[in-house]
Coordinates of C-alpha atoms and ligand atoms in Angstrom, one line a residue:
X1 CA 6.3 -24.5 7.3
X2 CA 3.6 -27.3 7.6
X3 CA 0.3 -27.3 6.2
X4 CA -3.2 -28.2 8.3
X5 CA -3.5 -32.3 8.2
X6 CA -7.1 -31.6 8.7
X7 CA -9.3 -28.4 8.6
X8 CA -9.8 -26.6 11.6
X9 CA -13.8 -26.3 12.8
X10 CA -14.9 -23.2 13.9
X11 CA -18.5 -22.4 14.9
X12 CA -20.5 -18.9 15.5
X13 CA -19.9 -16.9 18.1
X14 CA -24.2 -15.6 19.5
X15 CA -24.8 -14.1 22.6
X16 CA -21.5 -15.6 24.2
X17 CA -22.2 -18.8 23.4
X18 CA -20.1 -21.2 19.9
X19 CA -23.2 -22.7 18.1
X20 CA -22.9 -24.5 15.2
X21 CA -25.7 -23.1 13.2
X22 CA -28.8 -24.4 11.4
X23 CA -27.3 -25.1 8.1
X24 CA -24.3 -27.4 7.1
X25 CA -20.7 -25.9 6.7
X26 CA -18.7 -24.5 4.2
X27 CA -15.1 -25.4 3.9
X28 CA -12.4 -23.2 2.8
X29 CA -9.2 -24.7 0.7
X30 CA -6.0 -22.8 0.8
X31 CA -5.7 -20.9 -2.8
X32 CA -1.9 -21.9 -2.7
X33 CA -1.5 -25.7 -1.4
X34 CA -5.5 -27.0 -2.0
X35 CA -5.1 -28.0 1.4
X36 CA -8.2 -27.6 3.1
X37 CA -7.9 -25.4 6.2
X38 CA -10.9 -24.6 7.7
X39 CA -14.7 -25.4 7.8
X40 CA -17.6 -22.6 9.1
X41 CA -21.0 -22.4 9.9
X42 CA -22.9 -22.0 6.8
X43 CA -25.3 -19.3 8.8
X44 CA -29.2 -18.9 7.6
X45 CA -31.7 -16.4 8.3
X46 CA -32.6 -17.7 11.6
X47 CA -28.7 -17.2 13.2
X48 CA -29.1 -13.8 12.0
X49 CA -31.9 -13.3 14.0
X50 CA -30.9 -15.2 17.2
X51 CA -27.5 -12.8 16.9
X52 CA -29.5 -9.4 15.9
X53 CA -31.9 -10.0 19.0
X54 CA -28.8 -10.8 21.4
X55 CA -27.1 -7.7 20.1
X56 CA -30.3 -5.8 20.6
X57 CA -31.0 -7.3 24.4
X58 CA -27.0 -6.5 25.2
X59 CA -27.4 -2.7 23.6
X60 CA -31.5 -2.1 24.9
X61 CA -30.9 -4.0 28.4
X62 CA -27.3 -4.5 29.0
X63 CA -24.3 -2.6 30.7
X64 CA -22.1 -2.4 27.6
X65 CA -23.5 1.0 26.3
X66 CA -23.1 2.7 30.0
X67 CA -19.7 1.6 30.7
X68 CA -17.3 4.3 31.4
X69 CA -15.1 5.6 28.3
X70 CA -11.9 4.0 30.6
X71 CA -13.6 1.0 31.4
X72 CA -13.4 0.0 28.0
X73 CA -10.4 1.6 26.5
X74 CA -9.1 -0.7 29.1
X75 CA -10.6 -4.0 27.3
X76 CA -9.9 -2.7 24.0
X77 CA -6.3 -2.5 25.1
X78 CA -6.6 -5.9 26.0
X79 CA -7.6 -6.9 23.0
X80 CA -4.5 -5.5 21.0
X81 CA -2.3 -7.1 23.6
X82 CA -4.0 -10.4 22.6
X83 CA -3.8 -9.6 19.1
X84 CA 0.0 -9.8 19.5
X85 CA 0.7 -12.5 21.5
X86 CA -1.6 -14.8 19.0
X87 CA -0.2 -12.7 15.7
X88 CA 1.7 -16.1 14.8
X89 CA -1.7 -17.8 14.8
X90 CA -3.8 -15.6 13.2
X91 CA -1.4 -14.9 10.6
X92 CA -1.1 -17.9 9.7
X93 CA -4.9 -18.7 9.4
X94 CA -5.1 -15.4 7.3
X95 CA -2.3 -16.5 4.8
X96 CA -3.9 -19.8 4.2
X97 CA -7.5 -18.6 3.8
X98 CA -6.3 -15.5 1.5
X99 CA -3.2 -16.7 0.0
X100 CA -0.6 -13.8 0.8
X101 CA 2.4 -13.9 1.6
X102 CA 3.1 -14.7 5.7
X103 CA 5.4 -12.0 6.2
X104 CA 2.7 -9.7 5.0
X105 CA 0.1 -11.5 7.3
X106 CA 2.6 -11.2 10.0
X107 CA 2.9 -6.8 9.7
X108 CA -1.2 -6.8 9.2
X109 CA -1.4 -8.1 12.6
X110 CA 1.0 -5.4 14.0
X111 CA -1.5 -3.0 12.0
X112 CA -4.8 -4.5 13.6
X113 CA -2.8 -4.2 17.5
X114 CA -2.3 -0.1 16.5
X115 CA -6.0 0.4 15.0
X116 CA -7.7 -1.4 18.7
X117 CA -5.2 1.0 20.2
X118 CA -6.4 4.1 18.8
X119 CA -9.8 3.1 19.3
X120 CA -9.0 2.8 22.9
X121 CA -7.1 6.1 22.9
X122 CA -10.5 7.7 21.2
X123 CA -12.9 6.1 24.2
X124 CA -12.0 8.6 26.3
X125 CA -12.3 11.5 23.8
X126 CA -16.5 11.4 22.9
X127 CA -16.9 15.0 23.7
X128 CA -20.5 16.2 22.3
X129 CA -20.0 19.9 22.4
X130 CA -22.6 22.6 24.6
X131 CA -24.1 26.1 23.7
X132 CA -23.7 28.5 26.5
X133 CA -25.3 31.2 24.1
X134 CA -29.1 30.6 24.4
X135 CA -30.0 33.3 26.7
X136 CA -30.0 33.4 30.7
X137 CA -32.5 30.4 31.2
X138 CA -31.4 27.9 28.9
X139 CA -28.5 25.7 28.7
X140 CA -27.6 23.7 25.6
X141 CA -26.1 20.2 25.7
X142 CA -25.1 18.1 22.6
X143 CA -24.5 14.1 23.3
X144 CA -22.8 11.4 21.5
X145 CA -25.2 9.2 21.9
X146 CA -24.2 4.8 20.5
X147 CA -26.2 4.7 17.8
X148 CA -27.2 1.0 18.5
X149 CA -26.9 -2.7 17.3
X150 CA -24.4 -2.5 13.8
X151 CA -24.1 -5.2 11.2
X152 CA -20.5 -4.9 10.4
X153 CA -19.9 -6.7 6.8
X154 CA -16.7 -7.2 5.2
X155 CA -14.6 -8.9 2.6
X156 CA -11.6 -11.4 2.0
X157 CA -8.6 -9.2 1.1
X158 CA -7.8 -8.7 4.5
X159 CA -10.2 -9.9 6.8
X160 CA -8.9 -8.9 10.6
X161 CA -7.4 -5.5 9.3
X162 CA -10.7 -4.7 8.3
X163 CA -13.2 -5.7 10.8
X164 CA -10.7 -3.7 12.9
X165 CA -11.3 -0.6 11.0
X166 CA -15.1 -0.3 12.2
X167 CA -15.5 -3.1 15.5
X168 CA -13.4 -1.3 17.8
X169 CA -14.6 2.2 17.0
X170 CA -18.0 0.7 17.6
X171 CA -17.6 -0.9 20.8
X172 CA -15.7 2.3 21.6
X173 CA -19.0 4.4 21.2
X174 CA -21.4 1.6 22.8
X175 CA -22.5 0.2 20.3
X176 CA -23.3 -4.2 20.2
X177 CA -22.7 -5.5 16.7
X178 CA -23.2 -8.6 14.9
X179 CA -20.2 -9.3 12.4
X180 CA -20.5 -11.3 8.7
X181 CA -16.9 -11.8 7.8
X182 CA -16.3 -13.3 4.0
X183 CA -17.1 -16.7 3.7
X184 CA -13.8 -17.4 2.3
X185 CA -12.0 -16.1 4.9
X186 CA -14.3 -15.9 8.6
X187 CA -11.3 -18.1 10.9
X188 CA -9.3 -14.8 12.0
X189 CA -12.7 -13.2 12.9
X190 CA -14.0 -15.9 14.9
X191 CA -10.4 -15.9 16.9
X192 CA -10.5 -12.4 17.3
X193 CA -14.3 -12.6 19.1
X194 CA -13.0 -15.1 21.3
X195 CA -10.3 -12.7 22.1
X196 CA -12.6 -10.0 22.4
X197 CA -14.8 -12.3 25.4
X198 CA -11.8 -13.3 26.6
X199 CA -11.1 -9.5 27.6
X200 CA -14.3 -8.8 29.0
X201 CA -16.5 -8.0 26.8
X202 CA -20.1 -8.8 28.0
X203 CA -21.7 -11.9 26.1
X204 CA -24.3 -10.4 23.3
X205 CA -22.4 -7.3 22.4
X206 CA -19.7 -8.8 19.8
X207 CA -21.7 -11.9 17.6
X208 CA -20.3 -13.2 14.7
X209 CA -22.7 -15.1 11.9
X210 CA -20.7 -16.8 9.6
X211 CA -21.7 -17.4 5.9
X212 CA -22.6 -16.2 2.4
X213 CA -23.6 -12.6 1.5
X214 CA -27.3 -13.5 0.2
X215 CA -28.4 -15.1 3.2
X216 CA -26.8 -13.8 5.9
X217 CA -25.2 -10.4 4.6
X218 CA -29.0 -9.2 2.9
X219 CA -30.6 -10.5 6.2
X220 CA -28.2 -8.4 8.4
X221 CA -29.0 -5.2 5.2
X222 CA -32.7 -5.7 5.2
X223 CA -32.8 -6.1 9.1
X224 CA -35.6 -4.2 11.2
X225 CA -33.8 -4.2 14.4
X226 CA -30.3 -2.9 13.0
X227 CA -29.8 0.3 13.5
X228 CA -26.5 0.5 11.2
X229 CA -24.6 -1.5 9.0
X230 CA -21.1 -0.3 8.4
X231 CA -20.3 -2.5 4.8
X232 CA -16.7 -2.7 3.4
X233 CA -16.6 -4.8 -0.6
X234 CA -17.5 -3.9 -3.9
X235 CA -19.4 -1.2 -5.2
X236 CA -22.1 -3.6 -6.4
X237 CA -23.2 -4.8 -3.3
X238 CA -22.8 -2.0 -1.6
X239 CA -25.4 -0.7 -3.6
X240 CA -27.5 -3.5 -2.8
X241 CA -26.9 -2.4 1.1
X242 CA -28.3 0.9 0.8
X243 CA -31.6 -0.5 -1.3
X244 CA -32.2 -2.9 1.7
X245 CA -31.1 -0.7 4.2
X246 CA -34.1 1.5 3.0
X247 CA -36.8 -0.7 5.2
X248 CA -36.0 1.1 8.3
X249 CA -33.8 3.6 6.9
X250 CA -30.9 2.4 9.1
X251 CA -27.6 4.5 8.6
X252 CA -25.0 2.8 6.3
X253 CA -21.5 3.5 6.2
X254 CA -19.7 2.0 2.8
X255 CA -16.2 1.3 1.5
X256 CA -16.2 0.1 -1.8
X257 CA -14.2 -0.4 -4.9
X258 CA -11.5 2.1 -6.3
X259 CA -9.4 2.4 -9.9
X260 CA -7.1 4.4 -8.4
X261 CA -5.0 6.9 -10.4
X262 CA -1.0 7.8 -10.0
X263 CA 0.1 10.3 -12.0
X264 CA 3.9 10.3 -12.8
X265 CA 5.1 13.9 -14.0
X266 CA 8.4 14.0 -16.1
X267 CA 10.3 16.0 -13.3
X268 CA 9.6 13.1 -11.1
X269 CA 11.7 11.2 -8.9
X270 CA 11.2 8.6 -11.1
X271 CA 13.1 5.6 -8.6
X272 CA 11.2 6.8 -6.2
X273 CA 7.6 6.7 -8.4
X274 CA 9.0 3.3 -9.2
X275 CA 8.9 2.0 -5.8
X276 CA 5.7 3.5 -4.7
X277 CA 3.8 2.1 -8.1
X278 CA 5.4 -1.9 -7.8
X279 CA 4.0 -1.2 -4.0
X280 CA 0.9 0.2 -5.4
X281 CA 0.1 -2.4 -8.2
X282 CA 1.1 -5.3 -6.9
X283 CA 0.8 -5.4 -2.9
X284 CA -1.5 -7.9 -1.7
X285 CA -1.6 -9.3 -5.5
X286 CA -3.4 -6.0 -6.4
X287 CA -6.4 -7.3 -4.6
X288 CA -6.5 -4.5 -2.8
X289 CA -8.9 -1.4 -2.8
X290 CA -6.3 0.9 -2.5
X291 CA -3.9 -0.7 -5.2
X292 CA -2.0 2.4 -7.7
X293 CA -4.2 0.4 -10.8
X294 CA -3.5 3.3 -13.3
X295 CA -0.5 4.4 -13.7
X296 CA -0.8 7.8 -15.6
X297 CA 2.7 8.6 -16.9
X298 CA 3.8 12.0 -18.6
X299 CA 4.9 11.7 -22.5
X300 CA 8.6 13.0 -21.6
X301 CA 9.3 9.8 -19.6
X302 CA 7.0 7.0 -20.1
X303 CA 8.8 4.6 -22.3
X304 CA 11.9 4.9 -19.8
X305 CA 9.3 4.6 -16.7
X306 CA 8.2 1.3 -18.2
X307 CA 10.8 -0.2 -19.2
X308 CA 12.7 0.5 -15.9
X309 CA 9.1 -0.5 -14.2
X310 CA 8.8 -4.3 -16.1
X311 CA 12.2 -5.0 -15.5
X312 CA 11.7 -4.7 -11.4
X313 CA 8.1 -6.6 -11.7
X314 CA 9.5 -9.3 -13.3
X315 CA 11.6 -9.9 -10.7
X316 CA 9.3 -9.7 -7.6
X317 CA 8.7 -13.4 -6.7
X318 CA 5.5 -14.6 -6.9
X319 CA 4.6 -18.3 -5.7
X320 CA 3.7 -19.8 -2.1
X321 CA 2.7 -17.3 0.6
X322 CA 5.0 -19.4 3.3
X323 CA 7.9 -18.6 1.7
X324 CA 9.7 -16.0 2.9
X325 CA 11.1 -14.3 -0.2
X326 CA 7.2 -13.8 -2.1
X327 CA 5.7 -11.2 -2.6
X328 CA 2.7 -12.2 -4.5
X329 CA 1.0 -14.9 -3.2
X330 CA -2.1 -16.9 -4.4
X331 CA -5.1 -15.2 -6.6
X332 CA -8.3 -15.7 -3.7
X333 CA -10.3 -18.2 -6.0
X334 CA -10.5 -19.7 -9.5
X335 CA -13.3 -17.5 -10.1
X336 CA -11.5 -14.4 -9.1
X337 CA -8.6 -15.2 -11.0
X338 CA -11.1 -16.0 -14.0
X339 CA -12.0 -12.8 -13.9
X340 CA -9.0 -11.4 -14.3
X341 CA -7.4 -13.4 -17.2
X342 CA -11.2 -12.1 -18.6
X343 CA -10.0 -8.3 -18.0
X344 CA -6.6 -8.6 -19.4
X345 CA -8.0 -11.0 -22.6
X346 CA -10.5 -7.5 -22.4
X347 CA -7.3 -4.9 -23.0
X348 CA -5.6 -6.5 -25.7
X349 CA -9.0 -6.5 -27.6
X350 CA -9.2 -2.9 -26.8
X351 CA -5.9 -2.1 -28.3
X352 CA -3.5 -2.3 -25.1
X353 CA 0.1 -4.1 -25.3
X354 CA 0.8 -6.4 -22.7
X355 CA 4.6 -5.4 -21.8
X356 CA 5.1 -7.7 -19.0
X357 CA 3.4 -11.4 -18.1
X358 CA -0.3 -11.4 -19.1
X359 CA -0.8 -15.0 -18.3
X360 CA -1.5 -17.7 -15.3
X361 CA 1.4 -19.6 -13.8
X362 CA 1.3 -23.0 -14.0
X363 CA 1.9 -25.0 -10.7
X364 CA 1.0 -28.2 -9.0
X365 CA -1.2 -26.5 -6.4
X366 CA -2.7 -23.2 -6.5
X367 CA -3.7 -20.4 -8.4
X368 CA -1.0 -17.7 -9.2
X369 CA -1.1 -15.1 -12.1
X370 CA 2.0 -13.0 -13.6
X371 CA 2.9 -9.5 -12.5
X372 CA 1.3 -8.1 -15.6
X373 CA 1.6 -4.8 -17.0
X374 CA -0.6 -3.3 -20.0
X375 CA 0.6 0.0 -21.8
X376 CA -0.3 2.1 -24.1
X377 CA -4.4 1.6 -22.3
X378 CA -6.7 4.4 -23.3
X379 CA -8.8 6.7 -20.5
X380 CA -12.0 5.3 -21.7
X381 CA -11.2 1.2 -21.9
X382 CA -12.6 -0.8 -19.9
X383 CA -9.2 -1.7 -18.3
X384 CA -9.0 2.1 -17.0
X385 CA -12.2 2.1 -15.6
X386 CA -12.8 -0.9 -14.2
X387 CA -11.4 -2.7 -10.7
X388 CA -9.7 -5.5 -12.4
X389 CA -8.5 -6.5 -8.4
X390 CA -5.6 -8.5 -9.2
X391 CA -2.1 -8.1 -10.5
X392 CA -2.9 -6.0 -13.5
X393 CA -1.7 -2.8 -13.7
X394 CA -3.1 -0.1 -16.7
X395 CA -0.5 2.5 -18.2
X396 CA -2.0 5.3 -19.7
X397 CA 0.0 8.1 -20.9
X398 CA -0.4 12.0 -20.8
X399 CA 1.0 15.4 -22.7
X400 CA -0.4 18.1 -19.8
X401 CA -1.1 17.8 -15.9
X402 CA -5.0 18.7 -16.3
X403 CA -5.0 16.8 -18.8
X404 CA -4.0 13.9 -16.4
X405 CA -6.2 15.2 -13.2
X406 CA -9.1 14.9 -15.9
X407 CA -8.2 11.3 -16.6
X408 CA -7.9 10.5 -12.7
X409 CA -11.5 11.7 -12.1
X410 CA -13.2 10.7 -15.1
X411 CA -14.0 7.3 -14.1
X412 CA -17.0 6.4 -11.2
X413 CA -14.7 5.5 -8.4
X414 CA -12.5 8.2 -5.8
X415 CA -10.9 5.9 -2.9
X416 CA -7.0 7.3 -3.6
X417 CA -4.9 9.3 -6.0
X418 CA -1.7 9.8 -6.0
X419 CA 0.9 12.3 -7.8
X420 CA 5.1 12.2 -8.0
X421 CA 6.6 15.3 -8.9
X422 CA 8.9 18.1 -7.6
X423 CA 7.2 20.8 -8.5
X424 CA 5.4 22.5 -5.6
X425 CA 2.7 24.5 -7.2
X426 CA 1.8 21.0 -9.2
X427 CA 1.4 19.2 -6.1
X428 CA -0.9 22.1 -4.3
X429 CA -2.9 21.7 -7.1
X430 CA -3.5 18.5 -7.8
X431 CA -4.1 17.6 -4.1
X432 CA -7.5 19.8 -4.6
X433 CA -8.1 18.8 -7.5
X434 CA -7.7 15.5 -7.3
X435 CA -11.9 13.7 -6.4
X436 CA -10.7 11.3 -4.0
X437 CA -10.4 10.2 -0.1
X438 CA -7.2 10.1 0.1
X439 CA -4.3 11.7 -1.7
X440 CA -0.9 10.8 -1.9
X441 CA 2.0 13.1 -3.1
X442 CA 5.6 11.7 -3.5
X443 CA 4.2 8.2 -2.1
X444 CA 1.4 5.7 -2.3
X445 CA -0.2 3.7 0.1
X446 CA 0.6 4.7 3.3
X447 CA -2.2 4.7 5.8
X448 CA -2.3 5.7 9.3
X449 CA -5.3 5.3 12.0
X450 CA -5.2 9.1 12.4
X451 CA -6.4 10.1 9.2
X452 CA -9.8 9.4 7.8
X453 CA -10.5 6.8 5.5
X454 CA -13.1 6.5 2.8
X455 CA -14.1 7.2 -0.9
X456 CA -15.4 10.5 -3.1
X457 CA -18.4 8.9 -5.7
X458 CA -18.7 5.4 -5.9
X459 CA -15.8 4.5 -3.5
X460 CA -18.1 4.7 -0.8
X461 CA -20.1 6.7 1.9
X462 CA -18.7 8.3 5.0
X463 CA -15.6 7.9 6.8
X464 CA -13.2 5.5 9.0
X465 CA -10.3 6.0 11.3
X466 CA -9.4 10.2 11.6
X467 CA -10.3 11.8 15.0
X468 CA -13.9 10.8 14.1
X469 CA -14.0 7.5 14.2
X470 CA -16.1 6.1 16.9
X471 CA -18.7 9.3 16.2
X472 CA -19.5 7.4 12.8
X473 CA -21.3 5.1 15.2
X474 CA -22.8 7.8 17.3
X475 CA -26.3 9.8 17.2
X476 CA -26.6 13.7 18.1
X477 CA -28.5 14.2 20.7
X478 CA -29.6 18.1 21.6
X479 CA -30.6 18.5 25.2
X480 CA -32.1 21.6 26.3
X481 CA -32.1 22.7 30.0
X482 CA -34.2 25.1 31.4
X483 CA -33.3 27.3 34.5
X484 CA -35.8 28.9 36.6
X485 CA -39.5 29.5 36.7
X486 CA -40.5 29.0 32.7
X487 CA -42.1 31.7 30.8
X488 CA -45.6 30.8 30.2
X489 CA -46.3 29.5 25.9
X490 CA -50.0 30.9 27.1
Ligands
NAD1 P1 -18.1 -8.4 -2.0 O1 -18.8 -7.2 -2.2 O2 -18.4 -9.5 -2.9 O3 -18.4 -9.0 -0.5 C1 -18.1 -8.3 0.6 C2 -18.9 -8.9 1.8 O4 -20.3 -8.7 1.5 C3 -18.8 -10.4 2.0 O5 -18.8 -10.7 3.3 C4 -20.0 -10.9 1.2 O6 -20.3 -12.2 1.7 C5 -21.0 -9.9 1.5 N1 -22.1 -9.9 0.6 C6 -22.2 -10.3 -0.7 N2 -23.4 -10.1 -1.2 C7 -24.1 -9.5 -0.2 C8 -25.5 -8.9 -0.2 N3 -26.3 -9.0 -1.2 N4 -25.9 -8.3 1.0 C9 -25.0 -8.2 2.0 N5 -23.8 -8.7 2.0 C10 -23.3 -9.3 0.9 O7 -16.6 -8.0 -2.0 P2 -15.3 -9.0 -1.9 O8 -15.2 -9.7 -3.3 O9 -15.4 -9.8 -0.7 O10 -14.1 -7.9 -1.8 C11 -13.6 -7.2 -2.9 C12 -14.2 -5.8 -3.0 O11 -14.1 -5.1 -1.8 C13 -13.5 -5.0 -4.0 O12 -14.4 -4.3 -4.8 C14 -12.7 -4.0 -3.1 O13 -12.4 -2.8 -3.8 C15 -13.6 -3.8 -2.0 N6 -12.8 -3.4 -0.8 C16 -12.9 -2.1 -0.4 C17 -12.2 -1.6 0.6 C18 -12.3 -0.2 1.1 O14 -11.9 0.1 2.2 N7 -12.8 0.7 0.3 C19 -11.3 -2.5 1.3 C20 -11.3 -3.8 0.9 C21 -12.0 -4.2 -0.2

């Protein structure tokens, strides 16, 4: 597989047209090779605002919000055909920005075709409901009205499946939008806009400001003229969103950070629990908001979970993402990967064991850390609380099941739980015990466009994907007809 000679140049997609921007550009170096593959816009204020008031002339003025549910499930179906046929492209883009592995690149972009496909499905299917009930005169009418221009921000871990969890839905309910993809990884963005044109979509109603999160991501938070700003990252800035979002109360929609919990029970299917936690904790290089981080094992059968659970980690390849046979790729940055030799320096201080790896890998390019595994970690360490977002996974260890369902919930996060065991009455339980938006019993991590995805607490606010999708980006509006001659207020 060869590497770039040269990085590739993209520019900002506003109101139809590539500009290059008013600042200089920021290059991004692959996190395996330090090859440098691509170079962006580095966006200021005023791009935001030339995007934001093409957004808001295509939503207040243009035909995009009044097009027919078919016309555009029929460009959003486009779109996912032209997701495919350029899945070798973007995949590769999105393996050398991110550094994971190509074969997983290569099944996200299956993944982003199915979630443009649903949203096309859903077009159609914006009912607002009526109330026939409101006596012989009056008629009762509910619509889903596009709630207007959205700032859709997200982050690096992986950038096209995630832009396609909200921009579809959007342009599904009317809505214009103005995108700020992660500066370390905006290439596959940019391709899919031009894909999205390409389709049909009017110029003005899909912009894309490339950049960093201060400048353009707090402009897109704080703006006047946004009427929502649909935010996936961590919980810190997230926080930041709502506090600038609070100028002209604009709605916000937030998926943030997790620590999720699996609990292993000693009647478990433990080579089955195995499988679903090595998934878990180390897909995507545990950089990953859904990743198992906590494994909370039962006394009976931890020290044979973990030894059978090192053993398989050590083996899982990890080195460059173009080789078929890895399965962890490249940490995203130095700094990210600092951060996590920091958290697992942080766990042997606080009195964990480090049973598998612990350390970074040397190599002549790249940044690459060892599947690492730290037992015996206690409920309130840092390590069991905190996203660590790499390869890192926590054991903690538990006598009774409430006793583990009160460890799963004690910390501030609730994106996904998780529970293996065969006993029925365990599972009912825990799945309504459990505080979190999703719950998986006798697996982990599998998602599907039908269900609704988000996080209890800290994880985030409101819902993606599910039935509801495209109403996240919709107003209620309560229309009242009146029949007949109208009995007089006087
Ligand atoms: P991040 O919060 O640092 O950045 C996310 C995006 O926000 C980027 O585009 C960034 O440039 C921008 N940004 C930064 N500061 C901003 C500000 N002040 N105002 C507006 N925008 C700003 O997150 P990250 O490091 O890119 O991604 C990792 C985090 O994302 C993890 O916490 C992970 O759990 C979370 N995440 C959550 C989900 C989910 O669906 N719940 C999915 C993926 C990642």
């Amino acid at each position: 597989m060869k590497l770039p000679k040269a990085p590739r140049d993209f520019s900002m997609l506003i109101n139809g047209r590539h500009v290059p921007g008013t600042g200089s550009m920021i290059e991004r170096v692959s996190p395996a090779h330090d090859v440098p593959v691509s170079r962006i816009p580095d966006g200021q204020p005023a791009d935001v605002d030339a995007a934001v008031a093409a957004a808001r002339e295509a939503f207040d003025k243009g035909p995009w919000p009044w097009t027919s549910g078919g016309e555009r499930a029929a460009i959003l179906t486009k779109v996912a055909q032209a997701v495919r046929e350029h899945s070798d492209e973007l995949a590769m883009l999105e393996t050398l920005e991110t550094g994971k592995p190509l074969t997983q690149s290569h099944a996200e972009m299956e993944w982003t075709a199915g979630l443009w496909e649903h949203a096309a499905a859903l077009c159609r299917q914006l009912y607002g409901d009526s109330c026939n009930t409101l006596g012989a005169s009056t008629l009762g009418v509910t619509l889903r009205d596009p709630i207007g221009v959205t700032a859709l921000i997200t982050p690096w871990n992986f950038p096209l499946l995630i832009i396609s969890q909200k921009l579809p839905f959007a342009l599904a309910a009317g809505c214009t939008c103005v995108i700020k993809p992660s500066e370390l990884t905006s290439a596959t963005t940019l391709i899919l806009a031009d894909l999205i044109e390409e389709a049909g979509v009017p110029a003005g109603v899909v912009n894309v400001v490339t950049g960093r999160g201060e400048t353009v991501g707090s402009r897109l938070a704080e703006h006047d003229d946004i009427d929502m700003v649909s935010f996936t990252g961590s919980t810190g800035v997230g926080k930041d969103i709502v506090r600038a979002s609070a100028g002209n109360l604009k709605k916000v929609a937030l998926e943030c950070g997790g620590k999720n919990p699996l609990i292993i029970c000693d009647d478990a299917d433990l080579e089955g629990a195995l499988d679903a936690a090595r998934l878990g904790a180390y897909f995507n290089m545990g950089e990953c908001c859904n990743s198992s981080s906590r494994i909370l094992i039962q006394e009976g059968v931890a020290d044979r979970f973990v030894q059978m659970f090192t053993e398989a980690a050590a083996k899982m390849p990890v080195g460059d993402p173009l080789d078929e046979s890895t399965k962890l790729g490249a940490i995203i940055s130095g700094r990210q990967a600092d951060t996590i030799m920091n958290y697992v320096q942080k766990g042997r201080e606080e009195g964990a064991t480090v049973a598998l790896g612990g350390e970074r890998i040397e190599t002549s390019t790249g940044c690459f850390i060892q599947t690492t595994v730290l037992d015996h970690v206690t409920p309130e360490s840092c390590v069991a609380r905190e996203e660590i977002f790499g390869p890192v996974l926590s054991v903690i260890r538990f006598k009774t099941v409430e006793e583990a369902i009160e460890i799963a919930n004690s910390t501030h996060y609730g994106l996904s739980a998780g529970i293996y065991t065969r006993d029925y009455d365990t599972v009912i339980h825990a799945a309504r015990r459990l505080r979190a938006g999703t719950v998986w019993i006798n697996t982990w991590l599998q998602g599907h466009a039908e269900q609704s995805f988000g996080g209890f607490k800290q994880s985030g606010l409101g819902r993606e994907l599910g039935r509801n999708a495209v109403e996240e980006y919709t107003e209620a509006k309560s229309v009242v007809f009146q029949t007949g001659a109208r009995v007089s207020w006087w």
